[in-house]
Short mmCIF file of C-alpha atoms and ligand atoms in Angstrom, two decimals:
data_model
loop_
_atom_site.label_atom_id
_atom_site.label_comp_id
_atom_site.label_asym_id
_atom_site.label_seq_id
_atom_site.Cartn_x
_atom_site.Cartn_y
_atom_site.Cartn_z
CA MET A 16 -0.13 -0.08 -0.02
CA PRO A 17 1.51 3.28 -1.07
CA ALA A 18 2.15 5.82 1.85
CA LYS A 19 -0.41 8.66 2.17
CA THR A 20 0.50 11.95 3.55
CA ILE A 21 -1.79 13.98 5.85
CA THR A 22 -1.59 17.22 7.48
CA VAL A 23 -2.55 17.44 11.17
CA ASN A 24 -3.00 20.37 13.52
CA LEU A 25 -1.08 19.91 16.72
CA LYS A 26 -1.62 21.53 20.26
CA VAL A 27 1.21 20.84 22.14
CA TRP A 28 2.12 21.55 25.82
CA ARG A 29 5.12 23.94 25.74
CA GLN A 30 7.06 24.64 29.28
CA PRO A 31 10.52 25.82 29.04
CA ALA A 32 11.59 24.39 32.44
CA LYS A 33 10.35 22.71 35.59
CA ASP A 34 8.17 24.78 37.72
CA GLN A 35 7.63 27.27 35.14
CA PRO A 36 4.22 28.33 33.54
CA GLY A 37 3.46 26.49 30.39
CA ARG A 38 0.70 26.73 27.67
CA MET A 39 -0.59 24.77 24.74
CA VAL A 40 0.91 25.90 21.39
CA ASP A 41 -0.39 25.35 17.72
CA TYR A 42 1.68 23.63 15.28
CA VAL A 43 0.76 22.52 11.66
CA ALA A 44 2.53 19.17 10.74
CA LYS A 45 2.52 19.14 6.98
CA ASP A 46 2.94 16.23 4.62
CA ILE A 47 3.26 13.62 7.28
CA SER A 48 3.57 10.10 5.99
CA THR A 49 0.91 7.84 7.47
CA ASP A 50 3.55 5.17 7.94
CA MET A 51 5.44 7.32 10.30
CA SER A 52 5.17 6.76 14.03
CA PHE A 53 3.89 9.64 16.25
CA LEU A 54 7.28 10.28 17.43
CA GLU A 55 8.66 10.46 13.89
CA MET A 56 5.99 12.94 13.26
CA LEU A 57 7.25 15.06 16.09
CA ASP A 58 10.76 14.65 14.73
CA VAL A 59 9.58 16.30 11.51
CA VAL A 60 7.79 19.13 13.51
CA ASN A 61 11.22 19.61 15.53
CA GLU A 62 13.38 19.64 12.43
CA ASP A 63 11.09 22.36 11.06
CA LEU A 64 11.46 24.24 14.36
CA ILE A 65 15.20 23.90 14.39
CA ARG A 66 15.35 25.15 10.94
CA LYS A 67 13.52 28.18 11.93
CA GLY A 68 15.90 28.77 15.01
CA GLU A 69 13.02 27.82 17.53
CA ASP A 70 13.28 25.66 20.43
CA ALA A 71 12.37 21.82 19.44
CA ILE A 72 9.59 20.02 21.47
CA ALA A 73 11.15 18.09 24.17
CA PHE A 74 9.87 14.54 24.45
CA ASP A 75 11.40 11.19 25.79
CA SER A 76 12.12 8.21 23.69
CA ASP A 77 14.67 5.46 23.53
CA CYS A 78 13.91 2.04 21.86
CA ARG A 79 11.22 3.21 19.53
CA GLU A 80 9.96 -0.28 19.40
CA GLY A 81 7.51 -0.39 22.54
CA ILE A 82 9.75 -2.21 24.94
CA CYS A 83 11.69 0.43 27.08
CA GLY A 84 9.04 2.49 28.51
CA ALA A 85 10.83 5.88 27.85
CA CYS A 86 8.16 7.54 25.66
CA GLY A 87 4.84 8.68 26.42
CA CYS A 88 2.36 11.58 26.10
CA VAL A 89 -1.33 12.12 26.39
CA ILE A 90 -2.58 12.21 22.97
CA ASN A 91 -6.09 13.55 22.35
CA GLY A 92 -6.85 12.88 26.09
CA ILE A 93 -5.59 9.26 26.15
CA PRO A 94 -2.14 8.21 27.38
CA HIS A 95 -0.17 6.59 24.51
CA GLY A 96 -3.10 7.58 22.26
CA PRO A 97 -5.94 5.68 20.85
CA ASP A 98 -4.50 2.29 20.22
CA ALA A 99 -4.79 -0.37 23.22
CA GLY A 100 -1.75 -2.16 24.04
CA ALA A 101 0.60 0.26 22.29
CA THR A 102 3.08 2.86 23.53
CA THR A 103 3.24 6.34 21.76
CA CYS A 104 6.34 5.26 19.71
CA GLN A 105 4.22 2.39 18.38
CA LEU A 106 1.37 4.57 17.51
CA HIS A 107 1.16 5.31 13.88
CA MET A 108 -0.18 8.36 11.90
CA ARG A 109 -2.47 6.15 9.89
CA ARG A 110 -4.74 6.45 13.09
CA PHE A 111 -5.25 10.01 12.19
CA THR A 112 -7.13 11.69 9.54
CA ASP A 113 -5.98 14.61 7.22
CA GLY A 114 -6.76 17.84 8.99
CA GLN A 115 -7.43 16.27 12.36
CA THR A 116 -6.39 18.38 15.48
CA ILE A 117 -4.44 16.46 17.86
CA THR A 118 -3.76 17.63 21.49
CA VAL A 119 -0.27 16.53 22.94
CA GLU A 120 0.40 16.82 26.69
CA PRO A 121 2.80 15.30 29.26
CA TRP A 122 1.66 12.78 31.89
CA ARG A 123 0.21 14.94 34.74
CA ALA A 124 0.87 14.12 38.22
CA LYS A 125 2.22 15.78 41.41
CA SER A 126 4.66 12.91 41.51
CA PHE A 127 5.63 13.16 37.82
CA PRO A 128 6.73 16.93 37.66
CA VAL A 129 7.15 18.26 34.18
CA LEU A 130 10.71 18.94 33.22
CA LYS A 131 10.35 20.35 29.87
CA ASP A 132 7.41 20.28 27.46
CA LEU A 133 6.36 16.58 27.23
CA THR A 134 9.19 15.15 29.45
CA VAL A 135 8.34 14.37 32.93
CA ASP A 136 10.42 13.33 35.88
CA ARG A 137 9.67 9.62 36.68
CA SER A 138 12.12 8.88 39.27
CA ALA A 139 9.30 8.38 41.77
CA PHE A 140 8.88 4.87 39.96
CA ASP A 141 12.67 4.33 40.46
CA ARG A 142 12.31 5.10 44.08
CA ILE A 143 9.37 2.72 44.46
CA ILE A 144 11.54 -0.02 42.84
CA ALA A 145 14.65 0.78 44.84
CA SER A 146 12.43 0.36 48.13
CA GLY A 147 11.87 -3.24 47.42
CA GLY A 148 11.29 -4.32 43.93
CA TYR A 149 14.15 -6.74 43.79
CA ILE A 150 15.41 -10.01 45.32
CA SER A 151 18.73 -9.67 47.47
CA ALA A 152 19.23 -13.36 47.91
CA GLY A 153 22.54 -14.44 46.32
CA ILE A 154 21.51 -16.95 43.77
CA GLY A 155 24.81 -17.98 42.28
CA GLY A 156 25.52 -18.76 38.79
CA ALA A 157 22.89 -19.58 36.21
CA GLN A 158 21.11 -22.87 37.32
CA ASP A 159 20.09 -25.74 34.98
CA ALA A 160 16.62 -25.27 33.48
CA ASN A 161 13.98 -26.59 35.61
CA SER A 162 16.06 -26.84 38.73
CA ILE A 163 13.47 -24.67 40.50
CA LEU A 164 10.07 -26.15 39.57
CA ILE A 165 7.47 -23.41 38.71
CA PRO A 166 4.14 -24.39 37.26
CA ARG A 167 3.71 -23.03 33.49
CA SER A 168 0.55 -21.20 34.60
CA ILE A 169 2.35 -19.36 37.52
CA ALA A 170 5.35 -18.58 35.39
CA GLU A 171 3.05 -17.14 32.70
CA GLU A 172 1.08 -14.98 35.29
CA ALA A 173 4.36 -13.72 36.75
CA MET A 174 5.56 -12.92 33.25
CA ASP A 175 2.36 -10.98 32.61
CA SER A 176 3.03 -8.68 35.46
CA ALA A 177 6.86 -8.43 34.80
CA ALA A 178 5.97 -6.98 31.20
CA CYS A 179 5.59 -3.74 32.90
CA ILE A 180 7.84 -1.26 31.27
CA GLY A 181 7.35 1.47 33.92
CA CYS A 182 6.25 3.93 31.28
CA GLY A 183 3.82 5.73 33.81
CA ALA A 184 0.66 5.78 31.46
CA CYS A 185 -1.20 4.18 34.41
CA VAL A 186 -0.60 7.18 36.59
CA ALA A 187 -1.37 9.47 33.71
CA ALA A 188 -4.74 7.84 33.00
CA CYS A 189 -5.93 7.51 36.45
CA LYS A 190 -8.20 10.32 37.80
CA ASN A 191 -6.43 10.09 41.07
CA ALA A 192 -2.88 9.79 39.67
CA ALA A 193 -2.50 6.63 41.50
CA ALA A 194 0.61 4.10 41.00
CA HIS A 195 -1.23 0.99 42.13
CA LEU A 196 -1.02 -0.65 38.85
CA PHE A 197 2.81 -0.14 38.64
CA THR A 198 3.40 -1.17 42.14
CA GLY A 199 0.75 -3.98 41.86
CA ALA A 200 2.55 -5.53 38.61
CA LYS A 201 5.96 -5.43 40.51
CA ILE A 202 4.69 -6.99 43.74
CA THR A 203 2.58 -9.71 41.83
CA HIS A 204 5.55 -10.68 39.61
CA LEU A 205 7.76 -11.16 42.52
CA ALA A 206 5.23 -12.67 44.86
CA LEU A 207 4.29 -15.32 42.46
CA LEU A 208 8.05 -16.73 42.23
CA PRO A 209 9.83 -18.63 44.64
CA GLN A 210 12.85 -16.23 44.27
CA GLY A 211 10.65 -13.50 45.52
CA ALA A 212 9.47 -15.51 48.67
CA PRO A 213 11.99 -14.63 51.22
CA GLU A 214 11.17 -10.69 51.17
CA ARG A 215 7.69 -11.04 50.07
CA ALA A 216 5.91 -9.24 53.01
CA LEU A 217 8.76 -6.68 53.78
CA ARG A 218 8.75 -5.93 49.96
CA VAL A 219 5.08 -5.07 49.75
CA VAL A 220 5.17 -2.95 53.07
CA ARG A 221 8.16 -0.91 51.86
CA MET A 222 7.04 -0.39 48.27
CA VAL A 223 3.57 0.75 49.17
CA GLY A 224 5.18 2.89 51.81
CA GLN A 225 7.29 4.66 49.25
CA MET A 226 4.38 4.77 46.71
CA GLU A 227 2.42 6.94 49.46
CA ALA A 228 5.49 9.00 50.35
CA GLU A 229 5.80 9.98 46.66
CA GLY A 230 2.31 11.50 46.74
CA PHE A 231 0.49 9.26 44.30
CA GLY A 232 -3.26 9.15 44.76
CA ALA A 233 -5.55 6.24 45.80
CA CYS A 234 -7.21 3.67 43.53
CA SER A 235 -10.90 4.08 42.65
CA ASN A 236 -11.08 0.77 40.65
CA GLU A 237 -12.03 2.57 37.28
CA GLY A 238 -9.47 0.49 35.41
CA GLU A 239 -8.36 3.36 33.09
CA CYS A 240 -4.78 2.26 33.98
CA GLU A 241 -5.52 -1.20 32.61
CA ALA A 242 -7.06 0.21 29.38
CA VAL A 243 -4.10 2.43 28.58
CA CYS A 244 -1.31 -0.02 29.53
CA PRO A 245 0.94 -0.60 26.61
CA LYS A 246 1.47 -4.08 28.20
CA LEU A 247 -2.36 -4.83 28.98
CA ILE A 248 -1.52 -5.36 32.70
CA PRO A 249 -4.84 -6.00 34.26
CA ILE A 250 -6.17 -4.56 37.52
CA SER A 251 -6.31 -7.90 39.02
CA ASN A 252 -2.78 -6.96 39.71
CA ILE A 253 -3.94 -4.31 42.15
CA ALA A 254 -6.27 -6.89 43.91
CA LYS A 255 -3.29 -8.90 44.38
CA LEU A 256 -1.32 -5.91 45.82
CA VAL A 257 -4.10 -5.55 48.28
CA ARG A 258 -4.10 -9.19 49.18
CA GLU A 259 -0.19 -9.13 49.68
CA TYR A 260 -0.45 -5.97 51.80
CA THR A 261 -3.18 -7.54 53.86
CA ARG A 262 -0.99 -10.89 54.18
CA ALA A 263 2.01 -8.70 55.42
CA TRP A 264 -0.14 -6.99 57.93
CA TRP A 265 -1.63 -10.22 59.08
CA ARG A 266 1.94 -11.46 59.63
CA GLY A 267 2.84 -8.44 61.57
CA THR A 268 5.16 -6.84 59.06
CA THR A 269 3.39 -3.58 58.68
CA MET B 22 -2.61 5.00 57.03
CA SER B 23 -1.72 3.49 53.71
CA SER B 24 -3.99 4.04 50.62
CA ILE B 25 -4.46 0.32 50.58
CA THR B 26 -5.93 0.24 54.32
CA THR B 27 -8.19 3.18 53.26
CA LYS B 28 -9.37 1.24 50.41
CA LEU B 29 -10.07 -1.94 52.51
CA ILE B 30 -12.05 0.15 54.93
CA ILE B 31 -14.19 1.79 52.26
CA GLY B 32 -14.63 -1.67 50.57
CA ALA B 33 -15.60 -3.47 53.78
CA THR B 34 -17.99 -0.81 54.98
CA GLY B 35 -19.46 -0.54 51.43
CA VAL B 36 -20.06 -4.29 51.14
CA LEU B 37 -21.73 -3.94 54.58
CA LEU B 38 -24.12 -1.00 53.30
CA PHE B 39 -24.76 -3.11 50.10
CA ALA B 40 -26.19 -5.97 52.19
CA TYR B 41 -28.11 -3.63 54.42
CA LEU B 42 -29.72 -2.16 51.26
CA ILE B 43 -30.80 -5.66 50.09
CA LEU B 44 -32.51 -6.28 53.31
CA HIS B 45 -34.08 -3.00 53.34
CA VAL B 46 -35.65 -3.22 49.84
CA ILE B 47 -36.93 -6.90 50.59
CA GLY B 48 -38.40 -5.66 53.80
CA ASN B 49 -40.16 -2.68 51.91
CA ALA B 50 -41.38 -5.06 49.30
CA LEU B 51 -43.74 -6.62 51.90
CA ILE B 52 -45.93 -3.78 51.52
CA PHE B 53 -47.28 -5.37 48.55
CA PHE B 54 -48.87 -8.00 50.82
CA GLY B 55 -51.01 -5.49 52.87
CA PRO B 56 -50.85 -3.71 56.14
CA ASP B 57 -51.04 -6.97 58.29
CA LEU B 58 -48.09 -8.47 57.14
CA PHE B 59 -46.03 -5.23 56.62
CA ASN B 60 -46.78 -3.78 60.03
CA SER B 61 -46.07 -7.16 61.80
CA TYR B 62 -42.69 -7.49 59.99
CA ALA B 63 -41.79 -4.02 61.05
CA HIS B 64 -43.01 -4.80 64.70
CA MET B 65 -40.73 -7.89 64.58
CA LEU B 66 -37.83 -5.83 63.80
CA LEU B 67 -38.61 -2.92 66.18
CA SER B 68 -39.22 -5.23 69.21
CA ASN B 69 -35.99 -7.06 68.69
CA PRO B 70 -33.49 -6.20 71.46
CA LEU B 71 -30.78 -6.21 68.65
CA VAL B 72 -32.06 -3.40 66.76
CA VAL B 73 -30.48 -0.49 68.82
CA PRO B 74 -27.06 -2.04 68.54
CA ILE B 75 -27.40 -2.87 64.98
CA GLU B 76 -28.73 0.76 64.20
CA ILE B 77 -25.77 2.24 65.91
CA GLY B 78 -23.52 -0.18 64.01
CA LEU B 79 -25.13 0.81 60.65
CA VAL B 80 -24.66 4.69 61.54
CA VAL B 81 -20.98 3.94 62.37
CA VAL B 82 -20.47 1.90 59.30
CA PHE B 83 -22.07 4.73 57.17
CA LEU B 84 -19.91 7.34 58.91
CA ILE B 85 -16.65 5.63 58.49
CA HIS B 86 -17.53 4.94 54.81
CA LEU B 87 -18.19 8.74 54.38
CA VAL B 88 -15.38 10.09 56.26
CA LYS B 89 -12.78 7.89 54.57
CA ALA B 90 -13.95 8.55 51.16
CA ILE B 91 -14.16 12.31 51.73
CA THR B 92 -10.61 12.35 53.12
CA MET B 93 -9.28 10.15 50.28
CA THR B 94 -11.00 12.47 47.52
CA PHE B 95 -9.00 15.46 48.76
CA GLN B 96 -5.80 13.41 48.81
CA ASN B 97 -6.51 12.16 45.31
CA GLN B 98 -7.03 15.77 44.01
CA ALA B 99 -3.96 16.68 45.57
CA ALA B 100 -2.07 13.82 43.50
CA ARG B 101 -2.91 15.83 40.25
CA PRO B 102 -2.72 19.69 40.76
CA ALA B 103 -2.44 20.47 37.15
CA LYS B 104 -5.30 19.45 34.96
CA TYR B 105 -5.27 17.94 31.47
CA ALA B 106 -6.26 20.18 28.68
CA LYS B 107 -8.17 17.41 27.10
CA LYS B 108 -8.75 14.00 28.91
CA VAL B 109 -11.27 11.39 27.73
CA ALA B 110 -12.20 7.94 28.85
CA ALA B 111 -9.72 5.32 27.55
CA GLY B 112 -12.68 2.82 26.64
CA GLY B 113 -11.81 -0.71 25.93
CA THR B 114 -11.69 -2.78 29.17
CA SER B 115 -11.90 0.45 31.52
CA GLN B 116 -14.90 0.25 33.85
CA LYS B 117 -15.14 4.25 33.92
CA SER B 118 -18.63 5.54 33.77
CA LEU B 119 -20.56 8.50 34.78
CA ALA B 120 -21.41 6.48 37.90
CA SER B 121 -17.65 5.92 38.74
CA SER B 122 -16.64 9.49 37.94
CA THR B 123 -19.39 10.80 40.39
CA MET B 124 -19.20 8.45 43.36
CA ILE B 125 -18.34 11.35 45.85
CA LEU B 126 -21.12 13.41 44.57
CA SER B 127 -23.78 10.46 44.76
CA GLY B 128 -22.43 9.80 48.10
CA LEU B 129 -22.74 13.26 49.45
CA ALA B 130 -26.24 13.50 47.80
CA LEU B 131 -27.22 10.43 49.99
CA LEU B 132 -25.72 12.11 52.92
CA ILE B 133 -28.45 14.88 52.43
CA PHE B 134 -31.08 12.52 51.92
CA ILE B 135 -30.67 10.04 54.72
CA PRO B 136 -31.47 12.39 57.68
CA ILE B 137 -34.63 13.57 55.89
CA HIS B 138 -35.59 10.02 55.10
CA VAL B 139 -35.00 8.75 58.69
CA LYS B 140 -36.92 11.76 59.98
CA MET B 141 -39.87 10.96 57.68
CA PHE B 142 -40.17 7.40 58.58
CA LYS B 143 -38.32 6.16 61.67
CA TYR B 144 -39.19 9.49 63.69
CA GLY B 145 -42.29 10.14 61.60
CA PRO B 146 -45.77 10.24 63.49
CA GLU B 147 -46.38 7.01 65.60
CA TYR B 148 -49.82 5.65 64.57
CA PRO B 149 -51.00 2.70 66.47
CA TYR B 150 -52.26 -0.27 64.30
CA GLY B 151 -55.72 -1.06 65.58
CA ALA B 152 -55.89 -1.61 69.25
CA SER B 153 -52.45 -3.26 69.53
CA ASP B 154 -49.04 -1.67 70.38
CA VAL B 155 -47.86 -2.33 66.80
CA ARG B 156 -46.89 0.75 65.12
CA ASP B 157 -48.91 1.49 61.74
CA LEU B 158 -45.85 2.10 59.33
CA TYR B 159 -48.06 1.03 56.57
CA ARG B 160 -50.22 4.22 57.09
CA LEU B 161 -47.14 6.29 57.51
CA GLU B 162 -45.84 5.26 54.28
CA VAL B 163 -49.08 5.81 52.50
CA GLU B 164 -49.06 9.40 54.06
CA ASN B 165 -45.62 10.07 53.09
CA PHE B 166 -46.01 9.09 49.56
CA THR B 167 -49.30 11.01 48.78
CA SER B 168 -47.35 13.83 47.27
CA PRO B 169 -46.24 13.44 43.68
CA LEU B 170 -43.36 15.80 44.57
CA VAL B 171 -42.21 13.66 47.29
CA VAL B 172 -42.52 10.48 45.12
CA GLY B 173 -40.77 12.24 42.31
CA LEU B 174 -37.88 13.41 44.47
CA TYR B 175 -37.70 10.17 46.08
CA ALA B 176 -37.37 8.40 42.86
CA MET B 177 -34.66 10.83 41.69
CA VAL B 178 -32.72 9.89 45.00
CA MET B 179 -33.07 6.21 44.15
CA VAL B 180 -31.60 6.83 40.78
CA VAL B 181 -28.46 8.16 42.62
CA VAL B 182 -28.48 5.34 44.83
CA GLY B 183 -28.46 3.06 41.86
CA MET B 184 -25.64 4.92 40.25
CA HIS B 185 -23.59 4.66 43.55
CA LEU B 186 -24.07 0.79 43.34
CA TRP B 187 -23.52 0.54 39.78
CA HIS B 188 -19.70 1.15 40.27
CA GLY B 189 -19.77 0.54 44.09
CA VAL B 190 -20.55 -2.94 44.47
CA ALA B 191 -17.92 -4.41 42.06
CA SER B 192 -15.38 -1.85 43.27
CA SER B 193 -15.79 -2.67 46.98
CA PHE B 194 -14.94 -6.26 46.14
CA GLN B 195 -11.91 -5.06 44.13
CA SER B 196 -10.76 -2.82 47.02
CA LEU B 197 -10.98 -5.87 49.33
CA GLY B 198 -8.55 -7.67 46.96
CA ILE B 199 -11.27 -10.28 46.07
CA SER B 200 -10.68 -10.65 42.29
CA GLY B 201 -10.44 -13.59 39.78
CA PRO B 202 -10.93 -14.43 36.18
CA ARG B 203 -14.43 -15.93 36.93
CA PHE B 204 -15.37 -13.80 40.09
CA THR B 205 -14.55 -10.43 38.63
CA PRO B 206 -16.70 -10.34 35.55
CA LEU B 207 -19.43 -11.95 37.59
CA ILE B 208 -19.34 -9.34 40.47
CA ARG B 209 -19.34 -6.65 37.81
CA LYS B 210 -22.61 -8.10 36.33
CA VAL B 211 -23.96 -8.81 39.95
CA GLY B 212 -23.33 -5.16 40.80
CA LYS B 213 -24.99 -3.64 37.91
CA VAL B 214 -28.05 -5.97 38.15
CA SER B 215 -28.41 -5.25 41.93
CA ALA B 216 -28.05 -1.63 41.27
CA ILE B 217 -31.08 -1.73 38.97
CA GLY B 218 -32.96 -4.12 41.30
CA ILE B 219 -32.45 -2.09 44.43
CA ALA B 220 -32.96 1.37 42.93
CA GLY B 221 -35.87 0.14 40.78
CA GLY B 222 -37.36 -1.81 43.68
CA PHE B 223 -37.48 1.28 45.69
CA ILE B 224 -39.08 3.27 43.07
CA VAL B 225 -41.65 0.81 42.10
CA ILE B 226 -42.64 0.37 45.79
CA ALA B 227 -42.93 4.25 46.16
CA VAL B 228 -45.01 4.51 42.96
CA TRP B 229 -47.30 1.54 44.05
CA VAL B 230 -48.01 3.12 47.37
CA PHE B 231 -48.64 6.33 45.68
CA LEU B 232 -51.08 4.72 43.25
CA PHE B 233 -52.81 2.18 45.08
CA GLY B 234 -51.60 2.25 48.77
CA ALA B 235 -54.57 3.88 50.20
CA ARG B 236 -57.01 1.23 48.72
CA SER B 237 -55.87 -1.88 50.64
S1 FES C 29 10.46 4.65 23.01
FE1 FES C 29 10.85 2.69 24.05
S2 FES C 29 8.75 2.30 24.55
FE2 FES C 29 8.50 3.93 23.33
#
């Protein structure tokens, strides 16, 4: 199929630096190939801005193949745009029509301060992970396959939760800017596996404690997070987080 | 207190209030069987020594649900100080609805309604039923529902109750961590069916009393 070209009208959040006022600015992206990704379209707009001597729109990206979690903006009111199970870098311009107006905004949450334009500081997620999202048992060298028996269904479930790339879309989508899906996915992943067992209770207490300290909101069970998650992680991970937290309390860990 | 504990408390009190509403609508439905049965059922409840502790418990559960929800709403608003210029529902598997977006408003509307409701019924005029010491609540209900304005306002409030349950029932179980590949789709259906059943039940009863109550 030959590539079509379209022209779209952008409304982009421009903010020169952290804690400075920002505003929505209009741009016209002309002759955009529908085979381009959303970020490639922004690259084209930026090349144009640079040629004109203006400040390019800052946005994060790295792998551009939907696996690293670096990219992400709210596109026409939905984190990562209209496609389910896709990151911003995996969204293609064929999803838009010629002449369409597209709003582009950064993730908005107190815990994710805007650094510049569409880039936000997601180090709150790093601090949640650092508070307990790991195993500290020395496990030696790589073991033979199947020396630790894990039923396939459990391994699959743990893998589904481990698929989280930490992009932050869940927080961006949630009306309360809650980080329960992110934290729940990490907790579920490690709670299901034998390697995670020794620190199971302490981990959930510490990670939830850090999540609260970062100023994220509380979960209202709407499931907007699940709907925008590029890895389709379901809110059953949040129910698991509750169960793990309750279990830790029961055992006197909280 | 962590947001998980808060949600456990709101969920647990929510489930209790849901259970109470089921009993309430079933009790009200006895009005279809005439004043004898309705009044003797009410008498059985009122003469039970457990009624006062249960009533106090209900008020406490309601207040905990309310206070926790209000404080959580303020915390949640603080978590997003800057609003989006454009934000829409994500669709797909999301459970977001008008009901889920207005839980605090529907809850606060009930906070206004409940004292009026209790004043009209529980603390309304005490009519004796015949010569007995049984209270004629049937008559009170008929009198309360003689005005079309009252019936109309009551029906509107019941729609609000239904909306709160539409999201609240399934949400309570999720908040308690009760979830599963079979259970979750089931409780979401049960929540919506009971929202319609409970709100619809109260409305049908009120309208029936308005239309036919005085005749029997
Ligand atoms: S740039 Fe890596 S997921 Fe989009």
